[in-house]
């Protein structure tokens, strides 16, 4: 009964068009004041302790690093390097876009940032080379989603905060699925380019490849600093985020010199705005999770599902359907923070590995970012391509279909996710 009332209030507020973060907060306050005896002191204490976690500090740092890199010419150099390596294949510039998105995802942690950084440079180049607009838009929109699967990932940090799972293990678990999904998206790009005989670039010489690698190496080194530092135990994921922000600043301002010192305050302000928005959502989601736990809803749901004889296979299928439906109306941060505390106890009772379950949730978020009506990547790509959402949805469907097939693979083959962190002794 409590669950029906809580979700009924939340749904009613969301249907009014209210932002998710405010809807969460009002749901919590309404339920607290009218249907529970929880003292206000406990609410205030929970608000502060909820965002006191050390891991949450990684979020503003990764946002800042991504903003420095987006404005600092790193994306342009990564595209040049990727083009030199794979540009001579069918759909070469498109394949370079997939590769560049994967590389940029490994330094930014954000899907929209990846779409903006790569798309704003790649799309005009593809149009100039003679590729159809739909082809380029489909590649950038879907490949940009790699930003939340290839570590570092802000969504993975959110999941770790919501479920007390190791951030380091989650990061390492995203490496193999991230590379595999980049391969799948690249395969679709190559197949369509070959089918429609799209342009190919001349094969780059070894000297050209070496030159583009040398120019992009400062950006690529950030991947080594973050992942290598975490694996080697030199610093925690949060410390790695702080290191990446400082490193990105130095590269953008003093090495590449694509950003002037007078532009830095604007980047800091943009990052602070984005961080404040996310932290506000987290604060309200923490309170929402507190109410659910206080009413014993996740535990009751877990017991009910087990009583129905629902096994891991059926449960994971139900989770995928639920999260894909949620992706129609909500953005990834809200979905993770609302659904993870509810579904996680059930997954644990069914013997599903917490890290594997986290990767399944993240891949669901990726698919959600690429389909209407609220797919964040669609809106970002729409701004870059000047295409309507309907037109863009038609453009992305071949890649979106491949992502859905990949989701099934990740869901029912846990080894893909947990092999690397297990091999590295992180779980």
Coordinates of C-alpha atoms in Angstrom, one line a residue:
X1 CA 0.0 0.0 0.0
X2 CA 2.8 2.4 0.9
X3 CA 4.6 1.6 -2.3
X4 CA 1.4 2.4 -4.4
X5 CA 1.0 5.7 -2.6
X6 CA 4.7 6.8 -2.9
X7 CA 4.9 5.9 -6.7
X8 CA 1.4 7.3 -7.3
X9 CA 2.4 10.7 -5.9
X10 CA 5.7 10.6 -7.8
X11 CA 3.9 9.7 -11.1
X12 CA 1.3 12.4 -10.6
X13 CA 3.9 15.1 -10.0
X14 CA 6.0 14.0 -13.0
X15 CA 2.9 14.1 -15.3
X16 CA 2.5 17.8 -14.5
X17 CA 5.9 18.3 -16.2
X18 CA 7.7 19.0 -13.0
X19 CA 11.5 18.3 -13.0
X20 CA 12.3 14.8 -11.6
X21 CA 14.5 16.2 -8.8
X22 CA 11.7 18.5 -7.5
X23 CA 9.1 15.7 -7.9
X24 CA 11.2 13.3 -5.9
X25 CA 11.7 15.9 -3.1
X26 CA 7.9 16.8 -2.9
X27 CA 7.0 13.1 -2.9
X28 CA 9.3 12.5 0.0
X29 CA 8.0 15.5 2.0
X30 CA 4.3 14.8 1.3
X31 CA 4.6 11.2 2.4
X32 CA 6.8 12.0 5.5
X33 CA 4.4 14.7 6.8
X34 CA 1.1 12.9 6.2
X35 CA 1.8 9.2 6.6
X36 CA 4.8 8.6 8.9
X37 CA 6.1 9.4 12.3
X38 CA 9.7 10.0 11.2
X39 CA 11.1 13.0 13.1
X40 CA 12.2 16.0 11.0
X41 CA 15.7 15.8 12.6
X42 CA 16.2 12.4 11.0
X43 CA 15.2 13.9 7.6
X44 CA 17.7 16.7 8.0
X45 CA 20.4 14.3 9.1
X46 CA 19.8 12.0 6.2
X47 CA 20.0 14.9 3.7
X48 CA 23.5 15.7 4.9
X49 CA 24.8 12.2 5.3
X50 CA 23.3 11.2 2.0
X51 CA 25.7 13.4 0.0
X52 CA 28.6 13.2 2.4
X53 CA 30.1 10.1 0.6
X54 CA 33.6 10.5 -0.7
X55 CA 32.7 8.9 -4.0
X56 CA 30.3 11.7 -4.9
X57 CA 33.2 14.2 -5.0
X58 CA 34.3 12.4 -8.2
X59 CA 31.2 13.7 -10.1
X60 CA 32.1 17.5 -10.2
X61 CA 35.7 16.7 -11.0
X62 CA 34.9 14.4 -14.0
X63 CA 32.4 17.1 -15.2
X64 CA 35.1 19.7 -15.0
X65 CA 37.7 17.5 -16.8
X66 CA 35.2 16.7 -19.5
X67 CA 34.4 20.5 -20.0
X68 CA 38.1 21.3 -20.2
X69 CA 38.6 18.6 -22.8
X70 CA 35.5 19.6 -24.8
X71 CA 36.7 23.2 -25.2
X72 CA 40.4 22.3 -25.4
X73 CA 40.9 20.8 -28.8
X74 CA 41.4 17.2 -27.6
X75 CA 38.3 16.0 -29.5
X76 CA 39.7 17.4 -32.8
X77 CA 43.0 15.6 -32.4
X78 CA 41.4 12.3 -31.4
X79 CA 39.2 12.4 -34.6
X80 CA 42.4 13.1 -36.7
X81 CA 44.2 10.1 -35.1
X82 CA 41.2 7.8 -35.6
X83 CA 40.8 8.9 -39.2
X84 CA 44.4 8.2 -39.9
X85 CA 44.0 4.7 -38.5
X86 CA 40.6 3.5 -40.0
X87 CA 39.7 6.2 -42.6
X88 CA 40.6 4.0 -45.6
X89 CA 37.9 1.4 -44.7
X90 CA 34.3 1.5 -45.9
X91 CA 32.6 4.5 -44.2
X92 CA 36.1 5.4 -42.9
X93 CA 35.1 8.8 -41.5
X94 CA 32.1 7.2 -39.7
X95 CA 34.3 4.5 -38.2
X96 CA 36.7 7.2 -37.1
X97 CA 33.8 8.9 -35.4
X98 CA 33.0 5.6 -33.5
X99 CA 36.7 5.3 -32.5
X100 CA 36.9 8.9 -31.5
X101 CA 33.7 8.7 -29.4
X102 CA 35.2 5.6 -27.6
X103 CA 38.5 7.4 -27.0
X104 CA 36.8 10.6 -25.8
X105 CA 34.4 8.6 -23.6
X106 CA 37.4 7.2 -21.8
X107 CA 38.4 10.7 -20.7
X108 CA 35.1 12.6 -20.3
X109 CA 32.7 10.3 -18.3
X110 CA 29.6 11.9 -20.0
X111 CA 27.6 11.0 -23.0
X112 CA 26.2 14.4 -23.9
X113 CA 29.8 15.8 -23.6
X114 CA 31.0 13.1 -26.1
X115 CA 28.2 13.9 -28.6
X116 CA 28.9 17.6 -28.5
X117 CA 32.7 17.3 -28.6
X118 CA 32.9 14.7 -31.4
X119 CA 29.7 15.6 -33.3
X120 CA 30.3 19.3 -33.7
X121 CA 33.6 18.5 -35.5
X122 CA 32.8 15.2 -37.2
X123 CA 29.4 15.9 -38.7
X124 CA 30.5 18.9 -40.9
X125 CA 33.6 16.9 -42.0
X126 CA 31.3 13.9 -43.0
X127 CA 28.9 16.2 -44.9
X128 CA 31.8 17.8 -46.7
X129 CA 33.2 14.3 -47.6
X130 CA 29.8 13.3 -49.2
X131 CA 28.2 11.2 -46.5
X132 CA 24.4 11.6 -46.0
X133 CA 23.4 13.6 -42.9
X134 CA 21.3 10.7 -41.5
X135 CA 24.4 8.4 -41.5
X136 CA 26.6 10.8 -39.6
X137 CA 23.8 11.7 -37.1
X138 CA 23.1 8.1 -36.4
X139 CA 26.8 7.3 -35.7
X140 CA 27.3 10.3 -33.4
X141 CA 24.1 9.9 -31.4
X142 CA 24.6 6.2 -30.6
X143 CA 28.4 6.2 -30.3
X144 CA 28.2 9.2 -27.9
X145 CA 26.4 6.9 -25.5
X146 CA 29.7 5.1 -24.9
X147 CA 30.4 8.0 -22.6
X148 CA 28.6 6.3 -19.7
X149 CA 29.9 2.8 -20.3
X150 CA 33.6 3.2 -21.0
X151 CA 35.1 4.4 -17.7
X152 CA 35.3 6.9 -16.1
X153 CA 31.5 7.2 -16.0
X154 CA 29.4 9.5 -13.9
X155 CA 26.4 7.1 -14.1
X156 CA 28.7 4.3 -12.7
X157 CA 29.6 6.6 -9.8
X158 CA 25.9 7.2 -9.2
X159 CA 25.2 3.4 -9.1
X160 CA 28.0 2.8 -6.7
X161 CA 26.7 5.5 -4.4
X162 CA 23.2 4.1 -4.5
X163 CA 24.2 0.5 -3.8
X164 CA 27.6 0.7 -2.0
X165 CA 29.4 -1.1 -4.8
X166 CA 33.1 -0.5 -5.5
X167 CA 33.6 2.4 -8.0
X168 CA 36.9 0.9 -9.1
X169 CA 35.4 -2.5 -9.8
X170 CA 32.6 -0.8 -11.8
X171 CA 35.1 1.2 -13.8
X172 CA 37.1 -1.9 -14.7
X173 CA 33.9 -3.9 -15.4
X174 CA 32.9 -1.3 -18.1
X175 CA 36.1 -1.7 -20.1
X176 CA 35.4 -5.0 -22.0
X177 CA 31.6 -4.2 -22.7
X178 CA 32.6 -0.7 -23.7
X179 CA 35.2 -2.0 -26.3
X180 CA 32.7 -4.7 -27.4
X181 CA 29.9 -2.2 -28.0
X182 CA 32.3 0.2 -29.8
X183 CA 33.0 -2.8 -32.1
X184 CA 29.3 -3.6 -32.6
X185 CA 28.6 0.1 -33.5
X186 CA 31.6 0.1 -35.8
X187 CA 30.4 -3.1 -37.5
X188 CA 27.0 -1.6 -38.2
X189 CA 28.7 1.6 -39.6
X190 CA 31.0 -0.5 -41.8
X191 CA 28.2 -2.7 -43.1
X192 CA 25.9 0.2 -44.0
X193 CA 28.8 2.1 -45.6
X194 CA 29.7 -1.0 -47.7
X195 CA 26.0 -1.6 -48.6
X196 CA 25.5 2.0 -49.9
X197 CA 29.0 2.4 -51.2
X198 CA 29.8 5.5 -49.1
X199 CA 33.1 7.4 -49.6
X200 CA 36.5 6.1 -48.3
X201 CA 39.5 8.2 -47.4
X202 CA 42.9 7.6 -48.9
X203 CA 45.1 5.3 -46.8
X204 CA 47.2 7.4 -44.4
X205 CA 51.0 6.9 -44.5
X206 CA 52.9 5.6 -41.4
X207 CA 54.3 9.2 -41.0
X208 CA 50.7 10.7 -41.0
X209 CA 49.6 8.1 -38.4
X210 CA 52.6 8.8 -36.2
X211 CA 52.0 12.6 -36.4
X212 CA 48.3 12.4 -35.5
X213 CA 49.1 10.0 -32.6
X214 CA 51.9 12.3 -31.3
X215 CA 49.4 15.3 -31.4
X216 CA 46.6 13.4 -29.6
X217 CA 48.9 11.6 -27.1
X218 CA 48.3 14.2 -24.3
X219 CA 44.6 13.5 -24.4
X220 CA 45.1 9.7 -24.7
X221 CA 47.5 9.8 -21.6
X222 CA 44.5 10.8 -19.5
X223 CA 43.1 7.3 -20.0
X224 CA 46.3 5.8 -18.7
X225 CA 46.4 8.2 -15.7
X226 CA 42.8 7.4 -14.6
X227 CA 42.6 3.7 -15.2
X228 CA 46.3 2.9 -14.5
X229 CA 46.3 4.9 -11.3
X230 CA 43.2 3.2 -10.0
X231 CA 44.4 -0.3 -10.9
X232 CA 47.9 0.3 -9.5
X233 CA 46.4 1.5 -6.3
X234 CA 48.1 5.0 -6.6
X235 CA 44.7 6.7 -6.0
X236 CA 41.0 6.1 -5.5
X237 CA 38.5 6.8 -8.3
X238 CA 37.7 10.2 -6.5
X239 CA 41.3 11.2 -6.4
X240 CA 41.7 10.0 -10.1
X241 CA 38.8 12.4 -10.9
X242 CA 40.6 15.3 -9.2
X243 CA 43.9 14.4 -11.0
X244 CA 42.0 14.2 -14.4
X245 CA 40.5 17.7 -13.9
X246 CA 44.0 19.3 -13.1
X247 CA 45.6 17.4 -16.0
X248 CA 42.8 18.4 -18.5
X249 CA 43.3 22.0 -17.4
X250 CA 47.1 21.9 -18.0
X251 CA 46.6 20.1 -21.4
X252 CA 43.9 22.5 -22.7
X253 CA 45.6 25.8 -21.5
X254 CA 49.3 25.2 -21.5
X255 CA 50.1 22.3 -23.9
X256 CA 47.5 22.6 -26.7
X257 CA 46.8 26.3 -26.0
X258 CA 43.3 26.0 -27.5
X259 CA 41.9 27.6 -24.4
X260 CA 42.9 30.9 -23.0
X261 CA 43.2 31.6 -19.3
X262 CA 40.3 34.1 -19.5
X263 CA 38.0 31.3 -20.7
X264 CA 38.7 29.2 -17.6
X265 CA 36.1 31.0 -15.3
X266 CA 33.4 30.3 -17.8
X267 CA 34.2 26.6 -17.9
X268 CA 34.4 26.5 -14.1
X269 CA 30.9 28.2 -13.9
X270 CA 29.4 25.7 -16.5
X271 CA 30.8 22.8 -14.5
X272 CA 29.5 24.2 -11.2
X273 CA 26.0 24.5 -12.7
X274 CA 26.0 21.0 -14.0
X275 CA 27.4 19.6 -10.7
X276 CA 24.8 21.5 -8.7
X277 CA 22.0 20.1 -10.8
X278 CA 23.3 16.5 -10.4
X279 CA 23.9 16.9 -6.6
X280 CA 20.4 18.3 -6.2
X281 CA 19.0 15.2 -7.9
X282 CA 21.2 12.9 -5.7
X283 CA 20.1 14.6 -2.5
X284 CA 16.4 14.1 -3.3
X285 CA 17.0 10.6 -4.6
X286 CA 18.8 9.7 -1.3
X287 CA 15.7 10.9 0.6
X288 CA 13.5 8.9 -1.7
X289 CA 15.6 5.8 -1.1
X290 CA 15.4 6.5 2.7
X291 CA 11.6 6.5 2.5
X292 CA 11.5 3.2 0.6
X293 CA 13.9 1.5 3.0
X294 CA 12.0 2.9 6.0
X295 CA 8.7 1.4 4.6
X296 CA 10.6 -1.8 3.9
X297 CA 9.5 -1.7 0.2
X298 CA 12.7 -3.2 -1.5
X299 CA 12.8 -6.1 1.0
X300 CA 9.1 -6.8 0.6
X301 CA 9.4 -6.7 -3.2
X302 CA 12.4 -9.1 -3.1
X303 CA 10.5 -11.6 -0.9
X304 CA 7.4 -11.4 -3.2
X305 CA 9.5 -12.0 -6.4
X306 CA 11.2 -15.0 -4.8
X307 CA 7.8 -16.3 -3.6
X308 CA 6.6 -16.2 -7.3
X309 CA 9.5 -18.4 -8.2
X310 CA 11.1 -15.7 -10.4
X311 CA 14.6 -16.9 -11.3
X312 CA 17.6 -14.7 -12.4
X313 CA 16.8 -15.1 -16.1
X314 CA 13.2 -13.9 -15.8
X315 CA 14.2 -11.2 -13.3
X316 CA 16.9 -9.7 -15.6
X317 CA 14.4 -9.7 -18.5
X318 CA 11.8 -7.9 -16.3
X319 CA 14.5 -5.4 -15.2
X320 CA 15.5 -4.7 -18.9
X321 CA 11.9 -4.1 -19.9
X322 CA 11.3 -1.9 -16.8
X323 CA 14.4 0.2 -17.4
X324 CA 13.8 0.6 -21.1
X325 CA 10.3 1.8 -20.3
X326 CA 11.6 4.2 -17.7
X327 CA 14.1 5.5 -20.3
X328 CA 11.1 6.8 -22.3
X329 CA 10.3 9.3 -19.6
X330 CA 13.4 9.9 -17.4
X331 CA 17.1 10.6 -17.8
X332 CA 19.8 8.1 -16.6
X333 CA 20.8 9.8 -13.4
X334 CA 17.2 9.7 -12.1
X335 CA 16.6 6.2 -13.3
X336 CA 19.7 4.8 -11.5
X337 CA 19.1 6.7 -8.2
X338 CA 15.4 5.7 -8.1
X339 CA 15.5 2.1 -9.3
X340 CA 18.9 0.8 -8.1
X341 CA 17.9 0.8 -4.4
X342 CA 14.6 -1.1 -5.3
X343 CA 16.0 -3.7 -7.7
X344 CA 19.4 -4.2 -6.1
X345 CA 18.3 -6.2 -3.0
X346 CA 16.3 -8.6 -5.3
X347 CA 19.3 -9.1 -7.6
X348 CA 21.5 -9.9 -4.6
X349 CA 19.0 -12.4 -3.2
X350 CA 18.8 -14.1 -6.6
X351 CA 22.6 -14.4 -6.6
X352 CA 23.3 -11.9 -9.4
X353 CA 26.7 -10.2 -9.1
X354 CA 26.3 -6.5 -8.0
X355 CA 28.9 -5.3 -10.5
X356 CA 27.3 -7.3 -13.4
X357 CA 23.9 -5.9 -12.4
X358 CA 25.4 -2.4 -12.5
X359 CA 26.7 -2.9 -16.0
X360 CA 23.3 -4.2 -17.1
X361 CA 21.7 -1.0 -15.7
X362 CA 24.3 1.2 -17.4
X363 CA 23.8 -0.4 -20.9
X364 CA 20.0 0.1 -20.4
X365 CA 20.7 3.8 -19.7
X366 CA 22.7 4.0 -22.9
X367 CA 19.8 2.7 -25.0
X368 CA 17.5 5.1 -23.2
X369 CA 19.7 8.1 -24.2
X370 CA 19.2 7.3 -27.9
X371 CA 15.4 6.9 -28.2
X372 CA 12.5 9.4 -27.8
X373 CA 10.8 11.1 -26.2
X374 CA 13.5 12.2 -23.6
X375 CA 16.7 10.6 -25.1
X376 CA 19.3 13.1 -24.0
X377 CA 21.7 12.3 -26.8
X378 CA 18.9 12.8 -29.3
X379 CA 18.3 16.4 -28.1
X380 CA 22.0 17.2 -28.0
X381 CA 22.5 15.7 -31.5
X382 CA 19.4 17.5 -32.8
X383 CA 21.0 20.8 -31.8
X384 CA 24.2 20.0 -33.7
X385 CA 22.6 18.5 -36.8
X386 CA 19.6 20.9 -37.0
X387 CA 17.4 17.7 -37.5
X388 CA 14.0 17.1 -35.9
X389 CA 13.7 14.4 -33.2
X390 CA 11.5 12.2 -35.5
X391 CA 14.0 12.4 -38.3
X392 CA 16.9 11.7 -35.9
X393 CA 15.0 8.7 -34.5
X394 CA 14.7 7.2 -38.0
X395 CA 18.5 7.9 -38.5
X396 CA 19.6 6.0 -35.4
X397 CA 17.4 2.8 -35.7
X398 CA 20.1 0.5 -37.2
X399 CA 22.5 1.3 -34.4
X400 CA 19.8 1.3 -31.8
X401 CA 18.7 -2.2 -32.9
X402 CA 22.3 -3.4 -32.5
X403 CA 22.5 -1.9 -29.0
X404 CA 19.4 -3.8 -28.0
X405 CA 21.0 -7.1 -29.2
X406 CA 24.1 -6.1 -27.3
X407 CA 22.0 -5.5 -24.1
X408 CA 20.8 -9.1 -24.3
X409 CA 24.4 -10.3 -24.6
X410 CA 25.6 -8.3 -21.6
X411 CA 22.5 -9.3 -19.5
X412 CA 23.0 -13.1 -20.0
X413 CA 26.7 -13.4 -20.3
X414 CA 28.1 -11.9 -17.0
X415 CA 31.7 -13.0 -17.8
X416 CA 31.9 -10.1 -20.3
X417 CA 31.4 -7.6 -17.4
X418 CA 33.1 -9.3 -14.4
X419 CA 36.1 -11.0 -16.1
X420 CA 38.5 -8.0 -16.0
X421 CA 37.8 -6.8 -12.4
X422 CA 38.0 -10.4 -11.2
X423 CA 41.3 -11.0 -13.1
X424 CA 42.7 -7.8 -11.5
X425 CA 41.7 -8.9 -8.1
X426 CA 39.2 -6.0 -7.5
X427 CA 36.2 -8.3 -6.6

